[in-house]
Short mmCIF file of C-alpha atoms and ligand atoms in Angstrom, two decimals:
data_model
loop_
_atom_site.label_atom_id
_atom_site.label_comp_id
_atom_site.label_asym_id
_atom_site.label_seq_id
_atom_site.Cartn_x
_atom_site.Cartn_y
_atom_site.Cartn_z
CA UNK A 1 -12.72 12.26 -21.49
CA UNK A 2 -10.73 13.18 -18.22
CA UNK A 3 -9.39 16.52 -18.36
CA UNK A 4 -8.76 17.44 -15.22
CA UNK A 5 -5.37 16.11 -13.53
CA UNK A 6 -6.24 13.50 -11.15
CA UNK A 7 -4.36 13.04 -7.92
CA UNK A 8 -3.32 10.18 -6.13
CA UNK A 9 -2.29 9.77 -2.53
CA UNK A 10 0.54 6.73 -1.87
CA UNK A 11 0.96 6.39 1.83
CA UNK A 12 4.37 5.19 2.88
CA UNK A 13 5.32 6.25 -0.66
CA UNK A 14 9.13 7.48 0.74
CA UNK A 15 10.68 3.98 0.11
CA UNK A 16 9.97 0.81 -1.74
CA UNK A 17 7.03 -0.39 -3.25
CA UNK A 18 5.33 2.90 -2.37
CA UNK A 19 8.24 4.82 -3.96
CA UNK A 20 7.82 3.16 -6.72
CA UNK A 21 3.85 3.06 -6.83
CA UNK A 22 4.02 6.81 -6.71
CA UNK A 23 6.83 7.50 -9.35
CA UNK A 24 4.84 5.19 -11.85
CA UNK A 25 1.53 7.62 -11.05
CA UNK A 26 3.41 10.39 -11.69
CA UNK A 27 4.74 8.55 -15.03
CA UNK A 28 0.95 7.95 -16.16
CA UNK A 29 0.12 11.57 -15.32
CA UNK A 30 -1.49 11.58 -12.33
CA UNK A 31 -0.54 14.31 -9.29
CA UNK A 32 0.83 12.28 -6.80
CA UNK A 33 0.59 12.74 -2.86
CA UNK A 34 3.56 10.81 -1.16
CA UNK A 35 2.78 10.36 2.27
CA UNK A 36 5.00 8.88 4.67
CA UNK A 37 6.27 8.58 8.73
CA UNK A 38 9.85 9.82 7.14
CA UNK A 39 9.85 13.05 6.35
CA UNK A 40 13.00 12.95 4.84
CA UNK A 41 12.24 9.96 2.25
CA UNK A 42 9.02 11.43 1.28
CA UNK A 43 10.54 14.79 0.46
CA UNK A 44 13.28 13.06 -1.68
CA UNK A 45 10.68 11.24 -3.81
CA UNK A 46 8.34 14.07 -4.24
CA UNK A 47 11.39 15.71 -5.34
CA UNK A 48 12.83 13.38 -7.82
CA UNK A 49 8.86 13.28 -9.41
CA UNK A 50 8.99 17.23 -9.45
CA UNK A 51 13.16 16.51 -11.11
CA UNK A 52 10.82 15.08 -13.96
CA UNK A 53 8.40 17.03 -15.09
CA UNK A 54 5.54 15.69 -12.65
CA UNK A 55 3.44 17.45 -9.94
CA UNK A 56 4.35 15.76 -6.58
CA UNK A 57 3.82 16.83 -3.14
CA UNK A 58 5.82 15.11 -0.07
CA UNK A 59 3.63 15.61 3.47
CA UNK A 60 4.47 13.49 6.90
CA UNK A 61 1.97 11.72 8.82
CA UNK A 62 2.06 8.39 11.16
CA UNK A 63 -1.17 6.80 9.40
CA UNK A 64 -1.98 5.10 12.52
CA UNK A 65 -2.87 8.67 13.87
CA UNK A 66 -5.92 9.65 12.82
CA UNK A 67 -5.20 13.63 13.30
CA UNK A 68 -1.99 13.42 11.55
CA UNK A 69 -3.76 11.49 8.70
CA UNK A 70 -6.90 13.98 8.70
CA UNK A 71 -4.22 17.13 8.59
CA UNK A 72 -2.09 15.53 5.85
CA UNK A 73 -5.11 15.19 3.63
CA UNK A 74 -6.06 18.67 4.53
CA UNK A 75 -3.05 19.38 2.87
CA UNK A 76 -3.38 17.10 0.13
CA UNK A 77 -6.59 18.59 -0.75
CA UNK A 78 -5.54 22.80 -0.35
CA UNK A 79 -2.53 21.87 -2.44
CA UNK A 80 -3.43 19.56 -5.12
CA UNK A 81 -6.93 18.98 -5.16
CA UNK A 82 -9.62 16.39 -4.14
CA UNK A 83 -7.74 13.21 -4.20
CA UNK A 84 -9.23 10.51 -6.52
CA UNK A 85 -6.89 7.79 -6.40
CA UNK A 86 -5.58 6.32 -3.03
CA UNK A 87 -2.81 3.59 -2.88
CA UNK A 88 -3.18 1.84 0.91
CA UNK A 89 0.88 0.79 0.92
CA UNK A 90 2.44 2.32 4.28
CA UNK A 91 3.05 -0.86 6.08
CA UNK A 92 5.57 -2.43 8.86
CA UNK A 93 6.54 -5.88 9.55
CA UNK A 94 7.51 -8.13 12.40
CA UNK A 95 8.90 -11.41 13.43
CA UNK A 96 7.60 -12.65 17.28
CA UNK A 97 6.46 -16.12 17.90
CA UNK A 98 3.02 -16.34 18.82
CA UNK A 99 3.43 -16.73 22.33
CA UNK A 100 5.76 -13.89 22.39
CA UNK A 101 3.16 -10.79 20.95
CA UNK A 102 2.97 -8.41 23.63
CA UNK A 103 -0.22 -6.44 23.65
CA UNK A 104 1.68 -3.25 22.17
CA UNK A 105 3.29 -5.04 19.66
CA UNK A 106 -0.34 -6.33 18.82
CA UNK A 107 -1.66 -3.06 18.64
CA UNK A 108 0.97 -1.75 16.92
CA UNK A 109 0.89 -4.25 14.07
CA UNK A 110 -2.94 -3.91 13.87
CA UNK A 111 -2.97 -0.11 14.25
CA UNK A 112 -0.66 0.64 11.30
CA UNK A 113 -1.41 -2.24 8.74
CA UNK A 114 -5.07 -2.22 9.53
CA UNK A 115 -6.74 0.50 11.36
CA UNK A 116 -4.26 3.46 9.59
CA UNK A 117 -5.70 2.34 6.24
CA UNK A 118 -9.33 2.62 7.60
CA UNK A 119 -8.27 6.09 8.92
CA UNK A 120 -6.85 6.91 5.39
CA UNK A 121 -9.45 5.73 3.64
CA UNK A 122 -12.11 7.35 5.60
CA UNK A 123 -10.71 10.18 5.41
CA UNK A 124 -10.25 10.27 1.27
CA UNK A 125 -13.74 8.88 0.48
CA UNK A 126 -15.49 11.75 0.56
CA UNK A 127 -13.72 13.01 -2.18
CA UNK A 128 -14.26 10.21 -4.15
CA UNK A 129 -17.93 10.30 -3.76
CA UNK A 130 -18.18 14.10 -4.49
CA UNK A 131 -16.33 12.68 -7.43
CA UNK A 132 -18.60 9.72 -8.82
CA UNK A 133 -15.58 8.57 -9.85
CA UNK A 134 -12.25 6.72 -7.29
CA UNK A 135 -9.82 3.84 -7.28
CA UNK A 136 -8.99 2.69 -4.21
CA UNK A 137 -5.93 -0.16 -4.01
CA UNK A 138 -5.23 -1.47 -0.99
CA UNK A 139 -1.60 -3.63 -0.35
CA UNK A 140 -2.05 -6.95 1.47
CA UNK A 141 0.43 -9.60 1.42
CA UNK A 142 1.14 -13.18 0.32
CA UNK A 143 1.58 -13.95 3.68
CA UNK A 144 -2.15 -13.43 4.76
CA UNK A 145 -2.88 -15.86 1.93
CA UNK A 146 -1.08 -18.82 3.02
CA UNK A 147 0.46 -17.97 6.47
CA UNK A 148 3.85 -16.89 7.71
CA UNK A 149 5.62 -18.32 10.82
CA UNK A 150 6.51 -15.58 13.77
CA UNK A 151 3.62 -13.22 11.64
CA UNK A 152 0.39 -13.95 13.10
CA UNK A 153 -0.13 -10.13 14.23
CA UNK A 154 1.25 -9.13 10.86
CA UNK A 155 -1.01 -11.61 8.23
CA UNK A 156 -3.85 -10.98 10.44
CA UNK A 157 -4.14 -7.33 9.58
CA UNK A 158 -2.66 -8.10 6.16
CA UNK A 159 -6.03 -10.85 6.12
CA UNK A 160 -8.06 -7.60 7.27
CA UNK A 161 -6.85 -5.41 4.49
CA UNK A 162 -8.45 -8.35 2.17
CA UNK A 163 -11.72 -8.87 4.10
CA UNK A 164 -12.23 -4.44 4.34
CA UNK A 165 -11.36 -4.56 0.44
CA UNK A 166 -14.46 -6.73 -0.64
CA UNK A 167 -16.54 -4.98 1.92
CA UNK A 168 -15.90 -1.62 0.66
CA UNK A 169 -16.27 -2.66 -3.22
CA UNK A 170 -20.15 -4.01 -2.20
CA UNK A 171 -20.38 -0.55 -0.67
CA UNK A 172 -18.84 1.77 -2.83
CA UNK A 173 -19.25 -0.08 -6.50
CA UNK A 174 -22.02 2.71 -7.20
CA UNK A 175 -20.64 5.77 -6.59
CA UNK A 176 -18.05 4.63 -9.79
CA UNK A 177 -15.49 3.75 -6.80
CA UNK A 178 -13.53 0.69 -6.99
CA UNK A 179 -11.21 -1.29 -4.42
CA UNK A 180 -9.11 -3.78 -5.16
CA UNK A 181 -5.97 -5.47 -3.14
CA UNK A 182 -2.64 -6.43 -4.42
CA UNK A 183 -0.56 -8.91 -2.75
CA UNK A 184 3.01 -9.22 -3.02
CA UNK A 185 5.15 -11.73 -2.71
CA UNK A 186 8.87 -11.18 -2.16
CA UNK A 187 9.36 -8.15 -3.22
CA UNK A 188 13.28 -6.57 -3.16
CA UNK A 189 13.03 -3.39 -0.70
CA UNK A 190 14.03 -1.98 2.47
CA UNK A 191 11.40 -4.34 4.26
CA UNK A 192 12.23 -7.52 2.72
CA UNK A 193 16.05 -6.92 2.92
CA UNK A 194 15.06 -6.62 7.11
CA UNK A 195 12.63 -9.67 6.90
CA UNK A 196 15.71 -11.93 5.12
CA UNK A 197 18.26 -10.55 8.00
CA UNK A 198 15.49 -11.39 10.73
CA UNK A 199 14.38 -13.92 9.59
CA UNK A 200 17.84 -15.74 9.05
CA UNK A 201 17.20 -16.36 5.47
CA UNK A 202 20.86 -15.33 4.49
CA UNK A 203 22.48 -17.81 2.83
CA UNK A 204 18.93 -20.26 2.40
CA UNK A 205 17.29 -17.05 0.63
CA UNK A 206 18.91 -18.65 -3.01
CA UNK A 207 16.96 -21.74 -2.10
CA UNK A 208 14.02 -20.59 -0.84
CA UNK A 209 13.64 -17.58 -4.14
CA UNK A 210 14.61 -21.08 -6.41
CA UNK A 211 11.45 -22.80 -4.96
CA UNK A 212 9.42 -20.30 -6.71
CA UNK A 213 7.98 -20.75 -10.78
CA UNK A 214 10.11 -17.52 -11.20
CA UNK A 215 13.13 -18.16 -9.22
CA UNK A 216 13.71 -14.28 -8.29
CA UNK A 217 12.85 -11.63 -5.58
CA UNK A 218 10.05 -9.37 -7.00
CA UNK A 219 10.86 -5.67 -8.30
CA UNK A 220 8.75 -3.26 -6.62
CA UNK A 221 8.08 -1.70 -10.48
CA UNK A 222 6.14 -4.87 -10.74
CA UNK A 223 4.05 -4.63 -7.97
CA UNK A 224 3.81 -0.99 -9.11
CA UNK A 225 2.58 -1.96 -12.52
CA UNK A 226 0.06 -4.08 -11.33
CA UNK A 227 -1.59 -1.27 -8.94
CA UNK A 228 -1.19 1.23 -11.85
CA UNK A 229 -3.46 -1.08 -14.00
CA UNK A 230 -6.18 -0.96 -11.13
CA UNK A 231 -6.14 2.85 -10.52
CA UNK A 232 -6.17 3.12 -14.18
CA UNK A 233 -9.45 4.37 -16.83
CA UNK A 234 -9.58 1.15 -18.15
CA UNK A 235 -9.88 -0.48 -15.06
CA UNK A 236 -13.61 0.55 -14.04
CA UNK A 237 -15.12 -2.73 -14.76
CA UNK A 238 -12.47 -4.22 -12.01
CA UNK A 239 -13.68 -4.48 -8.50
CA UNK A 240 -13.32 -6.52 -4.84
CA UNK A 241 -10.56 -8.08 -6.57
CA UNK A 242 -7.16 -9.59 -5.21
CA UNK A 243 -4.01 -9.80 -7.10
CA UNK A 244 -0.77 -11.89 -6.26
CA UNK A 245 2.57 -10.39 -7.30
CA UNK A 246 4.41 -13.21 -6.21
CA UNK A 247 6.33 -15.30 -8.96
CA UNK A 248 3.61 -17.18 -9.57
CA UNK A 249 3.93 -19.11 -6.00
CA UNK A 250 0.89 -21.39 -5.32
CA UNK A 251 -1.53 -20.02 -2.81
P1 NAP B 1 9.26 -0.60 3.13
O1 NAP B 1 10.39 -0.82 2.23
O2 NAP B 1 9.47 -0.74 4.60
O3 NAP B 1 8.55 0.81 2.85
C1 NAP B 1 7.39 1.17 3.57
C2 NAP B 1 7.34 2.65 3.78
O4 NAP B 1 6.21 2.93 4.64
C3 NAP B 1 8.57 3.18 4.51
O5 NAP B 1 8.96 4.41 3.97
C4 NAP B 1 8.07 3.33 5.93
O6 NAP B 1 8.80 4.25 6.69
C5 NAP B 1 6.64 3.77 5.70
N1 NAP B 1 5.82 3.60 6.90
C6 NAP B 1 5.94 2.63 7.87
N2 NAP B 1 5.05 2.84 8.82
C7 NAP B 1 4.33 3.92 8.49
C8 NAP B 1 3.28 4.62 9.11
N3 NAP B 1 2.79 4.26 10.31
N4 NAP B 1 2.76 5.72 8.50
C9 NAP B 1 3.25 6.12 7.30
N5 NAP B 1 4.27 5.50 6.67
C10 NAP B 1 4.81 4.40 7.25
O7 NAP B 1 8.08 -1.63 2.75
P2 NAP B 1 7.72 -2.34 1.35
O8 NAP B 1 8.41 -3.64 1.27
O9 NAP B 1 7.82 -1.36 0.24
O10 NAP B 1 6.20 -2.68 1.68
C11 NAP B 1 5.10 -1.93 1.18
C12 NAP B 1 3.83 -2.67 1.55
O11 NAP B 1 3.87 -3.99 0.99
C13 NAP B 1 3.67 -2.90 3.07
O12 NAP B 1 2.32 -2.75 3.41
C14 NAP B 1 4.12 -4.33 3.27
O13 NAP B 1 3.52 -4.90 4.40
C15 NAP B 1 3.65 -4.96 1.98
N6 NAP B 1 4.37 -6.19 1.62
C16 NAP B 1 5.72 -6.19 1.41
C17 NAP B 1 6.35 -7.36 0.97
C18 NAP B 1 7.82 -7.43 0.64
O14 NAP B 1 8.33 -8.53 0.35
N7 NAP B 1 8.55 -6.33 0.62
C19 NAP B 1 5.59 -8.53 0.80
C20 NAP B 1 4.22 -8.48 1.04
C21 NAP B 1 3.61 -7.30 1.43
P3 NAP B 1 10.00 3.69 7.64
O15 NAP B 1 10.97 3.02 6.73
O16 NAP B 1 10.53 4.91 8.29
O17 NAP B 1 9.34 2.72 8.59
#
């Protein structure tokens, strides 16, 4: 039986999904790391986990930097301990017709929802080898599953995060590691509240959420809930697997 506290790190845990990814850790008893580019929303949440009764530690880092990731883990480790479950969430969005994508924006789009979660989870592995023992859940999207209009730069690192999560089970699957992707749908936080504005959803959203076999936004508890299960115990026998979130929409 576990009887050490384990600790989880949930990047771009200040808001949303990741908020409540790492407030549902904490819940299930795990320390929980809440990494984020705001400072400010990553305090607050550590905070309210601290508020209670949990063990919670807020740190700042832009993962697409691999020296602020590789100091924020530092910290991680000095403060709470080797880290043994990671939560790949921290994640930005963008709407630019294909022909539009400048090279930044490119870059940008790939570095954060791509190459920041292979400098996160490079960076947390070796933990989780010294440990025999890791869950690693990485958070694609619905989009790289059936395509999104004005998103190509977006769903193709989203399509990455799927491709690196197989990869990595094959590789890892012996050391008692396993990695596993979740995929939302629509999910109701800051980010989809943006993508309905730019993508001039407004008044079609009611149409467009009534199209689905559950005729609602996602909760971000539920997408929570279903990355809890994978970085739980029980979940050990669960590998290179990918999960929709997503009202049951056909893919
Ligand atoms: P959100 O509401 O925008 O929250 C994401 C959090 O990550 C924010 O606190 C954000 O900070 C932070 N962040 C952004 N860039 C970062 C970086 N470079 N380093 C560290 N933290 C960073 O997003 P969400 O809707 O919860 O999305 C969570 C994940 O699910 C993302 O990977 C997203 O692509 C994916 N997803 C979302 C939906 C949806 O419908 N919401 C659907 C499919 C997939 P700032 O707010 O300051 O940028």
């Amino acid at each position: 039986m576990q009887t050490q506290q384990r600790v989880a790190l949930v990047t771009g845990g200040g808001a949303g999904m990741g908020e409540a990814t790492a407030q549902r850790l904490a819940r299930d008893g795990l320390a929980v790391a809440v990494l984020d580019i705001n400072q400010e929303n990553a305090r607050q949440v550590a905070a309210a986990i601290t508020a209670s009764g949990g063990r919670a530690l807020a740190c700042s880092a832009d993962i697409s930097e691999r020296a602020q990731v590789d100091n924020a883990i530092a910290t991680i480790h000095a403060q709470l301990g080797p880290i043994s479950v990671l939560v790949n969430n921290a994640g930005i969005e963008d709407f630019t017709p294909f022909t539009e994508i400048s090279d930044d924006n490119w870059q940008r789009q790939i570095g954060v929802n791509l190459t920041g979660n292979y400098y996160v989870t490079q960076a947390v592995v070796p933990d989780m080898i010294a440990q025999q023992w890791g869950r690693i859940i990485n958070i694609s999207s619905f989009g790289a599953q059936v395509g999104a209009p004005n998103m190509v730069h977006y769903t193709a690192a989203k399509g990455g995060i799927i491709a690196m999560t197989r990869s990595l089970a094959q590789e890892l699957g012996r050391q008692g590691i396993t990695v596993n992707a979740v995929a939302p749908g629509f999910i109701d936080t800051p980010m989809a509240q943006r993508t309905i504005a730019a993508a001039k959803l407004g008044e079609n959203i009611d149409a467009v959420l009534a199209s689905y076999p559950i005729p609602r936004l996602g909760r971000p508890e539920e997408v929570a809930a279903a990355t809890a299960f994978f970085a739980s115990e029980e979940a050990g026998y669960i590998t290179a697997q990918l999960l929709g979130v997503n009202g049951g929409t056909a893919v």
